[in-house]
Short mmCIF file of C-alpha atoms and ligand atoms in Angstrom, two decimals:
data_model
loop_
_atom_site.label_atom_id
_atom_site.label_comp_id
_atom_site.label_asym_id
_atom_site.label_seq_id
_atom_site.Cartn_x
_atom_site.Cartn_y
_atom_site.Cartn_z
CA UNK A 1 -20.86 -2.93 1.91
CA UNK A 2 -18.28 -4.69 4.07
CA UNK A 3 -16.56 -7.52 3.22
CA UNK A 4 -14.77 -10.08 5.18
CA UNK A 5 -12.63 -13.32 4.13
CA UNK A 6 -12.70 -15.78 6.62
CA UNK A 7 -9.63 -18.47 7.12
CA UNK A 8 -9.54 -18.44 3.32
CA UNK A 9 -7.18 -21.20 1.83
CA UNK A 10 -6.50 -21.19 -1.95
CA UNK A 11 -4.35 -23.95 -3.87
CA UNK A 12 -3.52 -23.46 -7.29
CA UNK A 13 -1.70 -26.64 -8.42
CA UNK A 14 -1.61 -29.67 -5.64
CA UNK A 15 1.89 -28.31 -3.79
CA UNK A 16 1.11 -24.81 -4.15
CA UNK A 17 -0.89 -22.77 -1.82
CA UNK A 18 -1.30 -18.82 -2.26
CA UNK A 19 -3.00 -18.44 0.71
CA UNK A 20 -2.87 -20.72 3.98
CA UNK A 21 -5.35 -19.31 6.28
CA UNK A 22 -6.02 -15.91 5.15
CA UNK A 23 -8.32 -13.34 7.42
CA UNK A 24 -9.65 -9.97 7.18
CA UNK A 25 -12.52 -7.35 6.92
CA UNK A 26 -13.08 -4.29 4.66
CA UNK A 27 -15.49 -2.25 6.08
CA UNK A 28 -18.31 -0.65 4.80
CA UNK A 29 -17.14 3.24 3.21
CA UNK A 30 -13.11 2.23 3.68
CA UNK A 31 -10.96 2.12 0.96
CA UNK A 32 -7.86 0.22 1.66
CA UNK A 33 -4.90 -0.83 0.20
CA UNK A 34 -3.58 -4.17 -0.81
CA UNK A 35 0.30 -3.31 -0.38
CA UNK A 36 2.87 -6.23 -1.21
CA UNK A 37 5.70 -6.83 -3.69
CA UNK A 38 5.44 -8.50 -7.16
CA UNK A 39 4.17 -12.27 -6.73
CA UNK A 40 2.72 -11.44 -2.97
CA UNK A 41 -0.82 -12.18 -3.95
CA UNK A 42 -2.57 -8.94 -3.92
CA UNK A 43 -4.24 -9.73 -7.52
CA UNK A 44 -5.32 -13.43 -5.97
CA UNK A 45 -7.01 -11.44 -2.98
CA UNK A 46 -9.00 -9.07 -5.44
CA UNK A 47 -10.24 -11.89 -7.91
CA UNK A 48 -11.26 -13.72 -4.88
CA UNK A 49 -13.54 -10.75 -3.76
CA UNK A 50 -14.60 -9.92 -7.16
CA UNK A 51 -15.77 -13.71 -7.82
CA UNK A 52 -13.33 -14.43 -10.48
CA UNK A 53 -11.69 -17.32 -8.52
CA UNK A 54 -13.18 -19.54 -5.76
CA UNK A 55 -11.35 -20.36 -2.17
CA UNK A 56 -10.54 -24.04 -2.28
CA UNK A 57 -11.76 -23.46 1.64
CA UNK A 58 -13.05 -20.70 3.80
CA UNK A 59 -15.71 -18.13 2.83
CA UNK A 60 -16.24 -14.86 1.57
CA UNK A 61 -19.09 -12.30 3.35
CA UNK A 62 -20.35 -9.44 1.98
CA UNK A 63 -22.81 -7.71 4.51
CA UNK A 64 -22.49 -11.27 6.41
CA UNK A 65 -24.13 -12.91 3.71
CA UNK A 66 -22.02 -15.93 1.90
CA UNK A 67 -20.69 -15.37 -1.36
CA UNK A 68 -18.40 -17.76 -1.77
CA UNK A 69 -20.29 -19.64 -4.30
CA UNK A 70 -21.84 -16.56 -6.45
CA UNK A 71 -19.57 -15.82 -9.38
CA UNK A 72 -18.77 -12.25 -10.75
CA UNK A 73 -21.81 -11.19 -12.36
CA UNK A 74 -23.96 -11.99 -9.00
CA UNK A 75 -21.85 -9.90 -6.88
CA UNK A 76 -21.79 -6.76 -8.57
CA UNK A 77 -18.23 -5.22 -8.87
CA UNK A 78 -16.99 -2.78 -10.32
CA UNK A 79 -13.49 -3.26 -11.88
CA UNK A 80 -10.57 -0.98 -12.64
CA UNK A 81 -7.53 -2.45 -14.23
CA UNK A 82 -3.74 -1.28 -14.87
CA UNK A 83 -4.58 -1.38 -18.63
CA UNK A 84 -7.66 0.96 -18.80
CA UNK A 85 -9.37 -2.00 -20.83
CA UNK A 86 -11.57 0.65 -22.12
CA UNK A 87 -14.08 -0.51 -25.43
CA UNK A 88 -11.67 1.36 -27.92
CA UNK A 89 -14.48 1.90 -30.88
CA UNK A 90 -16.81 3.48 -28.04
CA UNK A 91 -16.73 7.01 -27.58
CA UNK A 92 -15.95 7.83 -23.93
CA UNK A 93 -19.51 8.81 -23.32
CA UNK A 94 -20.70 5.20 -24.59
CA UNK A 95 -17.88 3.83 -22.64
CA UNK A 96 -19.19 5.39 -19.35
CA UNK A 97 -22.89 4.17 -20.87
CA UNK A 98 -22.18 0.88 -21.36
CA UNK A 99 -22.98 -0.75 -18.66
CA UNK A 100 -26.37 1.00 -18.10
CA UNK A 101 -27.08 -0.48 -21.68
CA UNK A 102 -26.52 -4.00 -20.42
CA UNK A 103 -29.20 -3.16 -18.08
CA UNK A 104 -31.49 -1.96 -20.77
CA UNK A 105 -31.82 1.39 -19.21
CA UNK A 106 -33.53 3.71 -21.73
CA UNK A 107 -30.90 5.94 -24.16
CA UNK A 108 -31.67 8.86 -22.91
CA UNK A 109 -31.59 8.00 -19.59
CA UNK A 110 -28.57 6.38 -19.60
CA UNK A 111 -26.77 9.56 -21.66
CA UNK A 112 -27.93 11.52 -18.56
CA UNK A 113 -26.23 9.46 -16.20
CA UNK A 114 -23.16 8.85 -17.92
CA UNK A 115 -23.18 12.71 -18.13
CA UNK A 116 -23.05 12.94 -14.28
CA UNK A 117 -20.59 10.34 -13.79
CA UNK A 118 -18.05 12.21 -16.30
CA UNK A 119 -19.04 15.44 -14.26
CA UNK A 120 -17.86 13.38 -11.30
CA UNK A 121 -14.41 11.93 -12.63
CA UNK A 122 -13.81 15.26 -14.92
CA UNK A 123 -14.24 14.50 -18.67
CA UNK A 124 -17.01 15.85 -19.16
CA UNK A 125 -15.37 18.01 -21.71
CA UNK A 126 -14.45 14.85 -23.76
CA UNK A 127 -17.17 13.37 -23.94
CA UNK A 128 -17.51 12.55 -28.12
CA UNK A 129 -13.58 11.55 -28.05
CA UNK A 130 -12.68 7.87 -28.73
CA UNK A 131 -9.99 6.39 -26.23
CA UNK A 132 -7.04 6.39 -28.01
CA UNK A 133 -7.59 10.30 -28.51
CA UNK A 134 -7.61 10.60 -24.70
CA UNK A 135 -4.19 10.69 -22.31
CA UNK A 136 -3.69 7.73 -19.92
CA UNK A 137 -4.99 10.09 -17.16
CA UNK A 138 -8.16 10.76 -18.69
CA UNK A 139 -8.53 7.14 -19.82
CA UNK A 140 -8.35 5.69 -16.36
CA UNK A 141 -10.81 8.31 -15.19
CA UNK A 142 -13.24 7.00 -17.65
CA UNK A 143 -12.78 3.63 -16.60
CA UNK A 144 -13.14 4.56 -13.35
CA UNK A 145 -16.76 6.16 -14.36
CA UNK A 146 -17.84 3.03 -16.17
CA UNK A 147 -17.17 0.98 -13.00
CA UNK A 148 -19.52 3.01 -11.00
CA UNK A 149 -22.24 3.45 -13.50
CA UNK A 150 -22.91 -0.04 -12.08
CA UNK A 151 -23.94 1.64 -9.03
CA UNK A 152 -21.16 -1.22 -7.43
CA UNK A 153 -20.97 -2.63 -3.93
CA UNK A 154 -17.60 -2.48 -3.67
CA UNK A 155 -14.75 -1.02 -6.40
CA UNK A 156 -12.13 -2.67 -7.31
CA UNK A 157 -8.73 -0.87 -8.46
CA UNK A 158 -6.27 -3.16 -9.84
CA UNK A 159 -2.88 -1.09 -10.00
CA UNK A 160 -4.60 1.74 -11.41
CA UNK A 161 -2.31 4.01 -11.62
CA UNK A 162 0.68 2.04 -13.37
CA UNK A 163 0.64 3.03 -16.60
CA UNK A 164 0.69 7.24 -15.84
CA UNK A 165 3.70 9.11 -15.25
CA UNK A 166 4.74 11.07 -11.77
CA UNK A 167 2.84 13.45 -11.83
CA UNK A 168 -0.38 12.02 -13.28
CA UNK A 169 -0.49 9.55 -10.77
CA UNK A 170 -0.05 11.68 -7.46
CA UNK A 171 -3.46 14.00 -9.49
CA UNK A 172 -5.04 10.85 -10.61
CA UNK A 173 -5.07 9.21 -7.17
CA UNK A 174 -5.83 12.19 -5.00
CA UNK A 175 -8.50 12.05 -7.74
CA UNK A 176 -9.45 8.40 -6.83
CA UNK A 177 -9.61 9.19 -2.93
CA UNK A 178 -11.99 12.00 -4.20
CA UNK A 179 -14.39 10.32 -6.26
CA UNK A 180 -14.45 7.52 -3.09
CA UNK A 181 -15.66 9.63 -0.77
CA UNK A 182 -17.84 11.20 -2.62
CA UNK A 183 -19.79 7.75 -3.84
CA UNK A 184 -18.71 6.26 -0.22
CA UNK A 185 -18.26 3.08 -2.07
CA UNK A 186 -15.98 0.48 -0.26
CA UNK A 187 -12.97 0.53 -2.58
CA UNK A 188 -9.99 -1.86 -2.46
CA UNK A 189 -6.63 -0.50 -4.19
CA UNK A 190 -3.88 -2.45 -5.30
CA UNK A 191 -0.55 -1.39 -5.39
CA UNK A 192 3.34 -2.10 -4.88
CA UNK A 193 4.01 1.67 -4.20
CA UNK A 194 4.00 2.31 -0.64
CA UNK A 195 3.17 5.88 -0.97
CA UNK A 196 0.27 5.45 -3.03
CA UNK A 197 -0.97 3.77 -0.30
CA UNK A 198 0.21 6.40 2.39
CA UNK A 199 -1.25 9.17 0.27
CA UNK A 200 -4.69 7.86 0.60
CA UNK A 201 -6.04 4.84 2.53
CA UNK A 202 -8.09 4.64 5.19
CA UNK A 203 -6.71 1.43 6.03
CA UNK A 204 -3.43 -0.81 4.96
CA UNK A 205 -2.73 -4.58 4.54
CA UNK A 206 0.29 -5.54 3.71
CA UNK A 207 1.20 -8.82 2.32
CA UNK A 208 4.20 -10.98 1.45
CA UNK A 209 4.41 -14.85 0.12
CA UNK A 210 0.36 -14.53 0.79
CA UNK A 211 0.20 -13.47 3.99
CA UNK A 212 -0.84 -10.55 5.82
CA UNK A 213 1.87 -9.28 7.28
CA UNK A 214 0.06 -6.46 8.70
CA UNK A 215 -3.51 -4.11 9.00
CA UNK A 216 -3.10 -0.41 10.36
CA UNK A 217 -2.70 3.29 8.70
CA UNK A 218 0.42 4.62 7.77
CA UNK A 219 1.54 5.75 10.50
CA UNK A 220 1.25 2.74 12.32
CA UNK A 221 2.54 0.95 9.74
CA UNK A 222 5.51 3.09 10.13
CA UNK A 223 5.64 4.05 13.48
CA UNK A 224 4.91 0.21 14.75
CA UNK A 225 5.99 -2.40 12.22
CA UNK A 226 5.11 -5.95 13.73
CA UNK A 227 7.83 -7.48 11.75
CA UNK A 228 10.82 -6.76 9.79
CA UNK A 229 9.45 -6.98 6.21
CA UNK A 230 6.74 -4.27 6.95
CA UNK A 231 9.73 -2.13 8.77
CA UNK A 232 11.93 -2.31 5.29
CA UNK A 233 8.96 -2.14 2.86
CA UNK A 234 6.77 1.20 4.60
CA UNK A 235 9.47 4.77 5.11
CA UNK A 236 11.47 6.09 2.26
CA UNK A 237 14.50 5.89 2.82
CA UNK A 238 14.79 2.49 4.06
CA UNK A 239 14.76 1.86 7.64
CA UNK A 240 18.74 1.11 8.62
CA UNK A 241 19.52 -2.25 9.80
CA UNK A 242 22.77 -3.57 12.04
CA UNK A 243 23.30 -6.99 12.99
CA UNK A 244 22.87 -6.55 16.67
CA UNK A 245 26.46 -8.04 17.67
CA UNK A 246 27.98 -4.65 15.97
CA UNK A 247 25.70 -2.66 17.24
CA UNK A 248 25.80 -4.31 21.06
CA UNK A 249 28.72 -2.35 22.77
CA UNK A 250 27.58 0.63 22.00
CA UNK A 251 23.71 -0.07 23.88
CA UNK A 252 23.28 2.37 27.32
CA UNK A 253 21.46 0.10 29.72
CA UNK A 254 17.99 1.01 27.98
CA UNK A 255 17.14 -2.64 26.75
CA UNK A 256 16.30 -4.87 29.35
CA UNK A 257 18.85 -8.21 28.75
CA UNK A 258 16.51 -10.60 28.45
CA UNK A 259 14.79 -8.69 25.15
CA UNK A 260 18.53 -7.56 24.08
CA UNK A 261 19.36 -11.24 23.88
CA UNK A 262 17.05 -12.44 21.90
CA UNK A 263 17.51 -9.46 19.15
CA UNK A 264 19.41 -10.47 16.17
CA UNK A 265 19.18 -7.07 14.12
CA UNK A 266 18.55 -3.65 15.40
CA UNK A 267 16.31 -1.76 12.66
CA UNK A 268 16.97 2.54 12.93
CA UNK A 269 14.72 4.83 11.05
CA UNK A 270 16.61 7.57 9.46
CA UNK A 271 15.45 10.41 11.36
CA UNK A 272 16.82 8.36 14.72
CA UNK A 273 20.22 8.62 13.57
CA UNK A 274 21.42 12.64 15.03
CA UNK A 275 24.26 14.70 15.98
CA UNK A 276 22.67 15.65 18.97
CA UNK A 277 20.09 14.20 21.41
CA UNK A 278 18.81 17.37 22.94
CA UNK A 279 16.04 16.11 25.56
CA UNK A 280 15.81 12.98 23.91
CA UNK A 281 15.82 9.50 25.16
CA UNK A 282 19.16 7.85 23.31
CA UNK A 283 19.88 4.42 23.22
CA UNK A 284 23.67 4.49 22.25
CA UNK A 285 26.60 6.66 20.68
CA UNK A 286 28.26 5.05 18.16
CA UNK A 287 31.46 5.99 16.24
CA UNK A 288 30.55 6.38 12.43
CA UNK A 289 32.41 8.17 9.45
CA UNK A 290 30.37 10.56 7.35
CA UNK A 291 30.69 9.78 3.69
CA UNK A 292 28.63 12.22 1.75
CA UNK A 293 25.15 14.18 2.09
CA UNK A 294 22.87 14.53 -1.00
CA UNK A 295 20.18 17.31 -0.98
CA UNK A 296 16.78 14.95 -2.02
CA UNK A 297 13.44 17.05 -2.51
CA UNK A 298 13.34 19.17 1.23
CA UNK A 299 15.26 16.60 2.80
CA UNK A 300 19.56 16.11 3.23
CA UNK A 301 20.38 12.34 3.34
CA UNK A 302 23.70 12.06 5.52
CA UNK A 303 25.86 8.52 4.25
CA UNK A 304 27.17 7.28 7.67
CA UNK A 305 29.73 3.89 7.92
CA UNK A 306 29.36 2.11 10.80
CA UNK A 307 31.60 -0.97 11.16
CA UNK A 308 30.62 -2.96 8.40
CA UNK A 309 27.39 -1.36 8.06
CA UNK A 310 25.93 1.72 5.81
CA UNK A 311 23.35 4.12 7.59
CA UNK A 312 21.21 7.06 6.10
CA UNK A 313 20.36 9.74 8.39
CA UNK A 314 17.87 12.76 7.47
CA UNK A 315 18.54 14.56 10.90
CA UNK A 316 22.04 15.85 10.16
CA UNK A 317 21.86 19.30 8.57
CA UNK A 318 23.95 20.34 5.63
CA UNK A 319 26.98 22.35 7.54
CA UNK A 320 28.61 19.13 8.49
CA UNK A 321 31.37 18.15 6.86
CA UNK A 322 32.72 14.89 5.14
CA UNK A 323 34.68 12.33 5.64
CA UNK A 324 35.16 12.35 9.07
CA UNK A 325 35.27 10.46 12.51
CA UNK A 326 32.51 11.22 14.65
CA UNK A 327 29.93 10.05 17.12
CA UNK A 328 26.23 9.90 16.50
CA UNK A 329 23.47 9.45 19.17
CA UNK A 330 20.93 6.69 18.26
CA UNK A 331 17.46 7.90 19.43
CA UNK A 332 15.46 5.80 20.88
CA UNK A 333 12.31 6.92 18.65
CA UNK A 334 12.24 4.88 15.54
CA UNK A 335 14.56 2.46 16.92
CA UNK A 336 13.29 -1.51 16.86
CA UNK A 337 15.18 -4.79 17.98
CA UNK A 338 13.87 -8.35 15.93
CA UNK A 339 14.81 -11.34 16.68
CA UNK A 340 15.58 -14.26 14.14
CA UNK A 341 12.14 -14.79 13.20
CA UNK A 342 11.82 -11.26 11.62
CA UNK A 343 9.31 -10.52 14.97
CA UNK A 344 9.22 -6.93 16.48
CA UNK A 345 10.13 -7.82 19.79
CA UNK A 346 11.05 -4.09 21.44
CA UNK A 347 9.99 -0.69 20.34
CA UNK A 348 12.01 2.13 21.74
CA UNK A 349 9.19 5.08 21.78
CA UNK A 350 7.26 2.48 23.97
CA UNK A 351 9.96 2.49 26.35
CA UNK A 352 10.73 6.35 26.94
N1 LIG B 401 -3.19 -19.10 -12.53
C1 LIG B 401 -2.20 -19.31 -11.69
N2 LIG B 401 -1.69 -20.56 -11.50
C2 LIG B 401 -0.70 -20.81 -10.60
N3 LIG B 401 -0.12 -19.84 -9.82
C3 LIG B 401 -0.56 -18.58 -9.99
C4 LIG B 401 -1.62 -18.25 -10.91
N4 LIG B 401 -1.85 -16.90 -10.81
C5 LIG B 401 -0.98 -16.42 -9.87
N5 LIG B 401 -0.23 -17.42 -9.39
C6 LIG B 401 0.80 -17.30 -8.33
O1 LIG B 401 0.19 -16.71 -7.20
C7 LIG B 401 1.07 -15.84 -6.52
C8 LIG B 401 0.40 -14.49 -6.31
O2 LIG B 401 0.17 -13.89 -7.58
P1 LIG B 401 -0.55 -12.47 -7.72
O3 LIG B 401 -0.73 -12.18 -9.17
O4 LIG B 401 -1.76 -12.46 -6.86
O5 LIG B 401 0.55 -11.50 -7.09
P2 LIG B 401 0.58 -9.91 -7.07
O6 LIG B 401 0.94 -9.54 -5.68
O7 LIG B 401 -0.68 -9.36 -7.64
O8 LIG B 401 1.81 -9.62 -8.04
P3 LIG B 401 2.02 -8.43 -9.13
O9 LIG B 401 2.24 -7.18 -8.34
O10 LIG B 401 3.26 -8.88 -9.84
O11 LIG B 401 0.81 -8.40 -9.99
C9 LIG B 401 2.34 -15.80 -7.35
O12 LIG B 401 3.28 -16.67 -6.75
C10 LIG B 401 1.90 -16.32 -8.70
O13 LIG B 401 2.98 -16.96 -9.34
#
């Protein structure tokens, strides 16, 4: 099933609008993620789809057909929330059954099918358990199974995976890309962890103060950021930033002057910050100080002062030593100028 919004404007209260002039399209068989801090509107954007709330303008398409007026039950969703919201005095195979019961499908039939879908999501083994005897993991897998026992157009996760620890929630949603492409069901994921999103979306939208800010994969995301917010909010660590009059000086001639004077901050991904620019295109050498380096996972983060600014660089191996007065080269890959309106405005692996 795809879906598309179209120029949808919602208004809470009379001064407030979520969303101004919202646009975009899920296609059929995608599952994407809604990516945006607390209070962005991601939760808005799924009730909208699921029916729950109405545009105050604008419509909603599923297939091209208008659904803007049809409330939940019409549009048939299936629902995942943070909170499991599982029917606690239901065992989990009456759980996964329940919703073939509301369509008066025949007991044994139903038990059959709510077999298969455990099968699918792995709990089959559990199957006479009650919730609460069941580990958040398991519990979100058989909410997960109940959704699709509605056979649903479209899935709808609603930070699923809040509630589980680290490592359940890298299984759980490898899990969830799993079980998506095995139904093919066009699923929409909401989160506020970027690599949740990374780790298994076809497709990213990223929004802030209920806007898109942007639509591509992760690596676009991360290799092409359109504005500053989606350059600070996609890459762990976070992308360094320099007021552009520090950072000025220190520029070859690689910028053109008419982009270089617009820029008001220069954004540097970590891996752009090097001790050496072997057959590299470099944009400048600046003097920094090296503060410390902290092994993290695989990777050595390298704390660099620049004038008044702090820089993290992951391409500065372990042997160096501290505290001292050096030059760095600043590549030109993963470098990005914006100018005051947060707007990428130069790019530097565009400009090799
Ligand atoms: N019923 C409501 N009445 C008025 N404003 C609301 C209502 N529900 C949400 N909002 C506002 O809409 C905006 C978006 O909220 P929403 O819950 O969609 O954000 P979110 O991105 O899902 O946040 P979180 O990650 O914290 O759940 C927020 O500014 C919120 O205060």
């Amino acid at each position: 099933m795809q879906v598309k919004l179209q120029d949808i404007k919602l208004t809470y209260e009379k001064h407030h609008n979520i969303f101004e002039r919202l646009n975009c399209t899920f296609n059929d068989g995608e599952l994407v993620a809604l990516l945006g801090p607390s209070g962005s509107g991601k939760t808005t954007m799924l009730n909208l789809i699921a029916g729950l709330l109405t545009p105050t303008t604008g419509k909603i398409l599923f297939n091209e057909s208008d659904v803007t007026k049809q409330d939940v039950r019409a549009r048939n969703i299936g629902m995942v929330f943070q909170d499991y919201a599982l029917y606690p005095h239901l065992s989990v195979l009456d759980n996964i059954a329940f919703p073939f019961k509301m369509a008066h499908v025949k007991k044994s039939a139903r038990r059959k099918q709510a077999q298969k879908l455990a099968k699918l999501v792995h709990v089959e083994t559990q199957l006479a358990k009650l919730p609460r005897e069941l580990s958040g993991g398991q519990q979100q897998r058989v909410a997960i199974a109940r959704a699709l026992a509605k056979d649903p157009a479209i899935l709808l996760l609603d930070e699923p995976l809040s509630n589980l620890d680290a490592t359940l929630r890298i299984e759980l949603r490898d899990e969830i890309r799993r079980i998506q492409q095995t139904t093919g069901v066009t699923t929409v994921f909401v989160t506020h962890d970027q690599s949740d999103a990374l780790q298994i979306a076809d497709k990213i939208i990223v929004l802030a103060n209920g806007q898109i800010q942007q639509i591509g994969t992760g690596t676009e995301l991360y290799h092409h950021p359109h504005n500053l917010f989606v350059a600070q909010f996609v890459g762990t660590p976070k992308i360094n930033l320099i007021p552009i009059a520090e950072f000025k000086p220190y520029i070859t001639p690689t910028i053109p002057d008419d982009i270089l004077v617009k820029a008001t901050t220069i954004g540097i991904r970590s891996e752009a910050v090097s001790l050496n620019s072997i057959e590299q295109p470099v944009i400048a050498k600046i003097p920094a100080i090296i503060e410390k380096q902290n092994q993290f996972g695989r990777e050595i983060r390298t704390h660099i002062c620049f004038q008044t600014s702090q820089l993290i660089s992951t391409a500065i191996s372990e042997t160096t030593a501290s505290s001292q007065a050096i030059s760095v080269y600043v590549l030109a890959k993963g470098c990005y100028l914006f100018n005051r309106d947060g707007e990428c405005i130069w790019a530097g692996d565009e400009h090799d």
